[in-house]
XYZ file of C-alpha atoms in Angstrom:
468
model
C -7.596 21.810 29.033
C -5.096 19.298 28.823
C -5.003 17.808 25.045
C -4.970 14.028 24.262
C -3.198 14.149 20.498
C -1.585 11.359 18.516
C 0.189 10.153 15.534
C -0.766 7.160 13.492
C 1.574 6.091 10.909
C 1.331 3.103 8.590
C 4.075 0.674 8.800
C 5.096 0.793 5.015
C 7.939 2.818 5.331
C 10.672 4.768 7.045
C 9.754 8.212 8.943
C 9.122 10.236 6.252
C 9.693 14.057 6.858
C 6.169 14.942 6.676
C 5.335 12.958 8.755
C 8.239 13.612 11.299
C 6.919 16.996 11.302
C 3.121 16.088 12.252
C 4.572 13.979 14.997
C 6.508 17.342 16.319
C 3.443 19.430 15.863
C 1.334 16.874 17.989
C 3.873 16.119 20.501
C 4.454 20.260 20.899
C 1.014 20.651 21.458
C 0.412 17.832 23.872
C 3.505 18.904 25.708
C 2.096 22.962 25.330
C -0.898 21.787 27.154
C -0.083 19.017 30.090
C -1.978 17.031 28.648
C -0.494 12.918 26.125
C 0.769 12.039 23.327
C 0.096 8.813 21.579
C 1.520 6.791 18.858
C -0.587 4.023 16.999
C 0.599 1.708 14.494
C -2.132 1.176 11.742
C -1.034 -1.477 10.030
C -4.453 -2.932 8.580
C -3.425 -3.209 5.228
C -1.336 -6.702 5.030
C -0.152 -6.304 1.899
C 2.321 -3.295 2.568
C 2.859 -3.521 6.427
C 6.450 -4.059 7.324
C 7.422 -4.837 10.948
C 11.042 -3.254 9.838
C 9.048 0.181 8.655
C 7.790 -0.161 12.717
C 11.618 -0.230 13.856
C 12.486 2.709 11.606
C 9.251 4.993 12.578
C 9.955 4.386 16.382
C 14.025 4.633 16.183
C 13.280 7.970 14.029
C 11.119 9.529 16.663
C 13.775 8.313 19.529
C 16.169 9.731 17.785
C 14.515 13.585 17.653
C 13.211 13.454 21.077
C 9.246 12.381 20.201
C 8.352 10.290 23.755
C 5.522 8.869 23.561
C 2.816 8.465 27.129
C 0.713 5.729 25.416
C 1.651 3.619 22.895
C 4.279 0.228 21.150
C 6.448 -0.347 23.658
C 5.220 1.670 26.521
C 1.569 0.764 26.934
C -1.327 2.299 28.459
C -4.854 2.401 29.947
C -6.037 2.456 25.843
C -4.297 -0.129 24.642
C -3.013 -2.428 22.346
C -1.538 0.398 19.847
C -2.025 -1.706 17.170
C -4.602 -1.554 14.787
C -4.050 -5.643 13.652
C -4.765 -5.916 17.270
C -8.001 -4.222 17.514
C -10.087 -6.053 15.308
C -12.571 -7.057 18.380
C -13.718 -3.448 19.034
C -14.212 -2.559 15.066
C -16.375 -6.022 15.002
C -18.119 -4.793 17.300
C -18.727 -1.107 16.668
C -19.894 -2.425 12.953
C -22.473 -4.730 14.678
C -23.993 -1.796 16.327
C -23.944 0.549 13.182
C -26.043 -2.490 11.508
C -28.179 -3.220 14.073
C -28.956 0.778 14.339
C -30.006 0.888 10.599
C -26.871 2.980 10.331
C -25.002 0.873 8.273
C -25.766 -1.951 5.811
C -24.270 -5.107 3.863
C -24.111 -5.156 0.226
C -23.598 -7.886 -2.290
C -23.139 -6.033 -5.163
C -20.798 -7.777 -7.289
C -17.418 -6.237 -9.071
C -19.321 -6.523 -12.202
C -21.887 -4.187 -11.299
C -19.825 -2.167 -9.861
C -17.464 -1.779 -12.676
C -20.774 -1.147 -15.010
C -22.095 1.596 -12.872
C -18.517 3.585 -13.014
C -18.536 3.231 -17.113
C -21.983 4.269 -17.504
C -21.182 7.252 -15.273
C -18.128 7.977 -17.199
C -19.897 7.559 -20.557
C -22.816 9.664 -19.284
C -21.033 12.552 -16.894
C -22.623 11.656 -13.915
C -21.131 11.153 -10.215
C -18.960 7.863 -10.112
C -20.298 6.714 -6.468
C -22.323 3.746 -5.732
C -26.183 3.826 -6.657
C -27.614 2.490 -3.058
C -29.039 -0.442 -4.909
C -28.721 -2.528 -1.391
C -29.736 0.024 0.587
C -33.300 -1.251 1.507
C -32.823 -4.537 0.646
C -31.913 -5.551 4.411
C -29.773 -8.271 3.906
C -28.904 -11.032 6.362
C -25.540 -12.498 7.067
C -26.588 -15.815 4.861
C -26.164 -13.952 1.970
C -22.156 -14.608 1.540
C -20.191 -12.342 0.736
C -20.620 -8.805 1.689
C -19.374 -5.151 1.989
C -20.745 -3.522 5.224
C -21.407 0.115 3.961
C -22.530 3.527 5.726
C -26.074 5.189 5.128
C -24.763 8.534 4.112
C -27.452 10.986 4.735
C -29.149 12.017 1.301
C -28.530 15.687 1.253
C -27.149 17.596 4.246
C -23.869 19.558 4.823
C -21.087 18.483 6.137
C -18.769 21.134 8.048
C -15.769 21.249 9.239
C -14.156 24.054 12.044
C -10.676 23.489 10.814
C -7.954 25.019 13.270
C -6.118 25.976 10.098
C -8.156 26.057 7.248
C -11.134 27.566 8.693
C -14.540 26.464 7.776
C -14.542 23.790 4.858
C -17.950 22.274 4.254
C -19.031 19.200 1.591
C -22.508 18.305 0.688
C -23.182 14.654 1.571
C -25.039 14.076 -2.002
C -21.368 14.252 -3.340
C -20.448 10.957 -1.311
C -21.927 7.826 -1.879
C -22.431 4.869 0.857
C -18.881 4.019 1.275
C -17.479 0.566 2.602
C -16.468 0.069 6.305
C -15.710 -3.522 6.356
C -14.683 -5.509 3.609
C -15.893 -8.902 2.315
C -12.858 -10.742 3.852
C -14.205 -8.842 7.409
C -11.058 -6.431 7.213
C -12.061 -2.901 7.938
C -11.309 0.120 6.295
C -9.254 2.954 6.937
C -11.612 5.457 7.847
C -13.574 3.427 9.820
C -10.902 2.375 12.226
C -9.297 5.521 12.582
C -12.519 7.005 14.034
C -12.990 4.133 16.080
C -9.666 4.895 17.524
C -10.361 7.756 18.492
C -13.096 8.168 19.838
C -11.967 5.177 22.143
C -8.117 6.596 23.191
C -9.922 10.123 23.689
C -8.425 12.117 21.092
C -9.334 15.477 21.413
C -7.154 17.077 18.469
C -5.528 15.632 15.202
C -3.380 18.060 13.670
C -2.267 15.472 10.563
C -1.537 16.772 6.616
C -3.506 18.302 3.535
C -3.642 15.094 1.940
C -6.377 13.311 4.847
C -8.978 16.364 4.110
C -10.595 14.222 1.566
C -10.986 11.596 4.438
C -12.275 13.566 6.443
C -16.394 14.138 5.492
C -16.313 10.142 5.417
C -14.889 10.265 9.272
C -17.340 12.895 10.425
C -19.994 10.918 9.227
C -18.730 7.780 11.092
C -18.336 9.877 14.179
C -22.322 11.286 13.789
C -23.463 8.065 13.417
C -21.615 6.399 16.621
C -22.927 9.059 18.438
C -18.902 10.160 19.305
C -17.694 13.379 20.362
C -15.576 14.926 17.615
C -12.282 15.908 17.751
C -10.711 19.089 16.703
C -9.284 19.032 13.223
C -6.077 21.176 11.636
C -5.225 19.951 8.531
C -1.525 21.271 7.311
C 0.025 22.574 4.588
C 2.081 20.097 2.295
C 5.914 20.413 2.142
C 7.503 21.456 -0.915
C 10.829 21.032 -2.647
C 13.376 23.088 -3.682
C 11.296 23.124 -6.978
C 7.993 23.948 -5.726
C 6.845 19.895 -5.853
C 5.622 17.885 -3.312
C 8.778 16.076 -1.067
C 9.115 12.417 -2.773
C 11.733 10.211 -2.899
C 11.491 10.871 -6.723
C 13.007 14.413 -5.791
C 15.499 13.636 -2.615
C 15.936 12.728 0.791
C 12.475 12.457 2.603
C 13.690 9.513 5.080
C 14.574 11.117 8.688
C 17.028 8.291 8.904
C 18.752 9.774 5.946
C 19.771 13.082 7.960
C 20.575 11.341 10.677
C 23.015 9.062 8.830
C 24.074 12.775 7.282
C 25.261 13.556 10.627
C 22.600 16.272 11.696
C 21.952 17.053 15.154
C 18.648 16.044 15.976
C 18.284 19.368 18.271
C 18.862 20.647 14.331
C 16.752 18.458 12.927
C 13.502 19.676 15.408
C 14.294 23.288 15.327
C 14.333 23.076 11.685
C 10.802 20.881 11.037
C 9.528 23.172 13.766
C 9.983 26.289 11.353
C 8.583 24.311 8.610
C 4.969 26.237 8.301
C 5.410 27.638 12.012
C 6.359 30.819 13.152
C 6.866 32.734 16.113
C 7.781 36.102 15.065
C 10.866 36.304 13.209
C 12.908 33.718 15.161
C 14.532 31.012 13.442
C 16.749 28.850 16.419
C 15.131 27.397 19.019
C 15.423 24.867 21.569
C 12.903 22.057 22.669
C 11.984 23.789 26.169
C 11.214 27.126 24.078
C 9.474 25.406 21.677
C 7.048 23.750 24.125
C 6.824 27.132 25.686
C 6.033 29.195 22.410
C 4.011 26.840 20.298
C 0.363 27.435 19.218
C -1.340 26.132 16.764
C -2.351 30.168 15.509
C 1.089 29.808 14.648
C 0.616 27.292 11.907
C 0.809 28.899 8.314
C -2.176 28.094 5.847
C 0.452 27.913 3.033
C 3.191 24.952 2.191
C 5.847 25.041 3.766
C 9.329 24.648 1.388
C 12.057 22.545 2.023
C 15.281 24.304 2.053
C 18.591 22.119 2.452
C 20.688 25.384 2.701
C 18.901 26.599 5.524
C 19.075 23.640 7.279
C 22.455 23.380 7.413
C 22.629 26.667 9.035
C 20.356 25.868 11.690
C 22.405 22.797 12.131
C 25.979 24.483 12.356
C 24.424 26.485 14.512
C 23.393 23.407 16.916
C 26.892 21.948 16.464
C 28.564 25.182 17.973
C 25.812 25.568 20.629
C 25.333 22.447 22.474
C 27.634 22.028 25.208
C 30.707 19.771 24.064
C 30.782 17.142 25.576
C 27.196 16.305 24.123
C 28.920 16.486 20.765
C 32.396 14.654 21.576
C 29.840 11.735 22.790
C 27.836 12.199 19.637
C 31.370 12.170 17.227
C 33.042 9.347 19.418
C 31.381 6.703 17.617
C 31.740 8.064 14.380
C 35.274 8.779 14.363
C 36.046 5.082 16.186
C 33.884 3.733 13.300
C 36.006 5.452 10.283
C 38.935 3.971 12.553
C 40.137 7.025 13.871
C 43.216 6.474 16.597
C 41.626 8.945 19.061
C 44.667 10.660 20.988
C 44.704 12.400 24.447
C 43.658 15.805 22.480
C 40.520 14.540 20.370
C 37.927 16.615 22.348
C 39.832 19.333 21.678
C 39.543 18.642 17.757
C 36.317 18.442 17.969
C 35.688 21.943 19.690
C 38.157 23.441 17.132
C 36.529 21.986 14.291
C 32.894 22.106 15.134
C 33.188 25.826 14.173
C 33.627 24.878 11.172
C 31.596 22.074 10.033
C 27.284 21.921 9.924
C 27.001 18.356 10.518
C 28.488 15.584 12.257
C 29.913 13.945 9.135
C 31.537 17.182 7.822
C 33.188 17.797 11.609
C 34.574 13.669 11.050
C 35.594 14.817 7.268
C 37.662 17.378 8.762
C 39.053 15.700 11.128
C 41.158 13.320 9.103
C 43.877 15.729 9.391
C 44.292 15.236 13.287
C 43.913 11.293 13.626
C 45.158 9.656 10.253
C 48.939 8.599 10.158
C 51.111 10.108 7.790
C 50.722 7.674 5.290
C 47.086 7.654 4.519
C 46.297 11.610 4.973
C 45.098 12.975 2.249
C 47.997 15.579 0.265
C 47.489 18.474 -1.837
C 50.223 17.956 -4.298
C 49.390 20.976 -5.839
C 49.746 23.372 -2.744
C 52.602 21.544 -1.903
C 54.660 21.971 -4.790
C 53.216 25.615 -5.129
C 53.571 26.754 -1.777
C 55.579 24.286 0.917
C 57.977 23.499 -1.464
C 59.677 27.088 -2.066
C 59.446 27.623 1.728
C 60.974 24.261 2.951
C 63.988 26.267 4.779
C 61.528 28.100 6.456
C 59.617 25.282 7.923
C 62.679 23.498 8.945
C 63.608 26.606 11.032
C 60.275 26.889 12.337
C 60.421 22.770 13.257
C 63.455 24.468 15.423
C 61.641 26.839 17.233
C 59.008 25.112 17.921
C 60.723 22.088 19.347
C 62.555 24.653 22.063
C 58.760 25.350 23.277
C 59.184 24.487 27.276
C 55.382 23.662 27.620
C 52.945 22.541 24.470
C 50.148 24.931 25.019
C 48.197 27.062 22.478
C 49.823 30.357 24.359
C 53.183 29.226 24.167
C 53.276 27.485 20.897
C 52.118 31.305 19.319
C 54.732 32.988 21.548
C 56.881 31.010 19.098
C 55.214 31.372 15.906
C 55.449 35.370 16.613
C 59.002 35.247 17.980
C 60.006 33.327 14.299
C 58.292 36.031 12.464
C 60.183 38.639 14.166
C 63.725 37.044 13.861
C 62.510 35.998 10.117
C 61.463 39.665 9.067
C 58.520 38.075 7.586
C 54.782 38.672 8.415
C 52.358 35.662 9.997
C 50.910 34.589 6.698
C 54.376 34.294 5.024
C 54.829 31.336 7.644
C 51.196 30.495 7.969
C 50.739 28.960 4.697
C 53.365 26.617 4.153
C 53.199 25.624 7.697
C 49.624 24.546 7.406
C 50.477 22.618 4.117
C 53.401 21.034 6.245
C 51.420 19.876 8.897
C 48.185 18.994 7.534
C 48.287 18.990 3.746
C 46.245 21.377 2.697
C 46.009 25.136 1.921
C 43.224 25.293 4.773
C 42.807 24.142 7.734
C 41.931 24.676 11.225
C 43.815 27.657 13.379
C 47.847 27.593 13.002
C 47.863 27.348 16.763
C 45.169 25.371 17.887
C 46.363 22.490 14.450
C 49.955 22.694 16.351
C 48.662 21.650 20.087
C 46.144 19.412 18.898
C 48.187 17.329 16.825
C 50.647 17.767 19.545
C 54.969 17.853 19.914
C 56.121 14.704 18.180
C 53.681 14.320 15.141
C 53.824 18.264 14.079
C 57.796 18.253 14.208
C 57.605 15.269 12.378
C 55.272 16.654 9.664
C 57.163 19.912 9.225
C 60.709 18.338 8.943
C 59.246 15.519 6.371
C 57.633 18.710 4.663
C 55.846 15.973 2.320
C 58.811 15.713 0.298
């Protein structure tokens, strides 16, 4: 069976990780199956919406390689993908419910309503609404009105949760809740069933936090008559600290990692992981992910966000993707620190991505190969300490390394070794004050590899300047 799954976000915000990670689930298990993905903006409530938050949510998913078959932007047979631009079909669907005897208006006034919650917290009872309009069959020439659901009296309510197993709510604990409000906008979990049921969603794999939507939705669905879909409702994602993800805490934005410089490739192994598991593996790619992914393989418990971790997934990515997929990546952020990108800069970038976890670290490092003289950043410490007692040595190695026929990796440690020889001395007695000479620092890429990439005329230079 090919699945039809989709993910809804609200327009209120960036991509949030969370949700990122439902999005990946959904999309995996759309892809798993042959079967679409959708996206749909709700963006009902007015008073939050942001048509920004809508650029951010659908640059975020771009950006980890969520495609979309149906949805802003792309279109399809179940369109428009917005739920602003739906407001016909809820109309309508809440005409039917009334005329059915399914639903009904109420004109019960703030002030009641605010007396029947006081009395119930003064007395212990249940908080919900009484039913006082229930059977009073009011006409539209009332004014204003709620439109709210007949919820049955007493009868269970179950769910067949692809996670959580059976979960099951009595319907006396819910009271007739509002569908439509008195300014005609309708409410959340009215319109997301309506959805639904009419783009053919078949499975909604969405967080912890919509369970306590979800008895009011599978009421709406038995009283349009709709086919339900299937439901897997998973695990929250925790902090370092064992609290929910919030801004409070860190970075929950996607577009924050990005800017961080991870791969997305990184990115989507790494949210993949987070309460999946396929065995013991930790890496892998998209095409093995769409191969290996089951929803079996979702965890019941939360899954913990671990910064660490993720930068070793993501140095992993940045020495495993083929280069030039990274020197395309780095171009623009190299060009954009201003970055004078010589003849050799792919070459930097294969030495140091062995290095570095993310994009930004890999441009840190690179400083050393594409800033003049003036403006690279000196260890006056290690020089003082370590280049300066060695200065004769450098300027002899300048020597030898100027008499190099060719400027290749090979030759240029021909004549490193040769120096040592002829010097009585062992590698790291040159190493170290070499690498100060020529980049500054203590540490530092390879001897060899700093010495071609920086090339002939700028590591001469630096070792016969010697930073003094």
């Amino acid at each position: 069976m090919a699945f039809r799954t989709r993910f809804a976000p609200s327009p209120t915000g960036y991509l949030h990780i969370g949700g990122a990670r439902t999005a990946l689930f959904s999309w995996l298990l759309a892809r798993k199956t042959g079967g679409q993905f959708l996206l749909r903006i709700e963006d009902t409530d007015e008073d939050r919406n942001r048509e920004d938050a809508v650029d951010a949510i659908l640059d975020g998913l771009r950006w980890l390689g969520i495609d979309w078959d149906e949805g802003p932007e792309v279109g399809g047979p179940h369109g428009p993908y917005r739920q602003s631009e739906r407001l016909g079909l809820y109309q309508s669907i809440a005409a039917r419910l009334l005329d059915e005897g399914k639903a009904y208006r109420c004109d019960c006034s703030v002030a009641r309503l605010a007396g029947l919650r006081e009395t119930a917290k003064a007395e212990g009872g249940r908080r919900g609404y009484d039913g006082h309009c229930r059977d009073r069959n009011l006409g539209a020439d009332v004014g204003s009105t709620v439109l709210r659901l007949r919820v049955p009296d007493s009868c269970d309510v179950l769910l067949d949760d692809l996670i959580k197993g059976t979960v099951r709510w009595d319907s006396a604990e819910l009271d007739d809740f509002i569908l439509v409000r008195p300014d005609g906008m309708p409410m959340y979990n009215f319109v997301v069933v309506c959805d639904d049921v009419a783009m053919e969603i078949t499975h909604v794999l969405r967080g912890d936090e919509h369970l306590n939507n979800t008895p009011k939705q599978l009421l709406i669905y038995e009283a349009m008559g709709a086919a339900k879909p299937q439901f897997g409702h998973m695990p929250l994602i925790l902090d370092d600290q064992g609290r929910k993800m919030s801004k409070r805490f860190g970075d929950v934005a996607v577009g924050q990692y990005r800017d961080a410089g991870y791969p997305p490739e990184a990115m989507i192994n790494y949210l993949a992981r987070l309460g999946w598991a396929h065995g013991d593996a930790e890496l892998f790619g998209v095409d093995e992910l769409i191969r290996m992914f089951s929803i079996d393989g979702i965890g019941a418990s939360a899954g913990k966000w671990d910064v660490q971790k993720l930068r070793w997934v993501s140095g992993h990515w940045l020495k495993s993707l083929p280069l030039d997929r990274v020197a395309a990546a780095m171009r623009p952020i190299l060009e954009a620190r201003g970055y004078a990108l010589g003849e050799r800069w792919v070459d930097a970038v294969r030495v140091l991505r062995e290095r570095a976890h993310t994009y930004v670290e890999l441009a840190d490092q690179a400083a050393v190969f594409f800033l003049d003289d003036a403006h690279l950043p000196v260890d006056a410490d290690a020089v003082t300490a370590v280049l300066v007692p060695a200065r004769e040595l450098v300027s002899r190695a300048a020597d030898a390394f100027a008499s190099v026929s060719e400027w290749t990796e090979a030759e240029i440690e021909a004549a490193g070794n040769a120096l040592c020889v002829t010097e009585g001395i062992k590698l790291g007695k040159l190493a170290q004050p070499l690498r100060v000479a020529l980049v500054g620092q203590k540490v530092g890429p390879g001897l060899w590899q700093t010495l071609f990439i920086l090339g002939r005329e700028t590591s001469l230079r630096r070792m016969r300047r010697a930073w003094s």
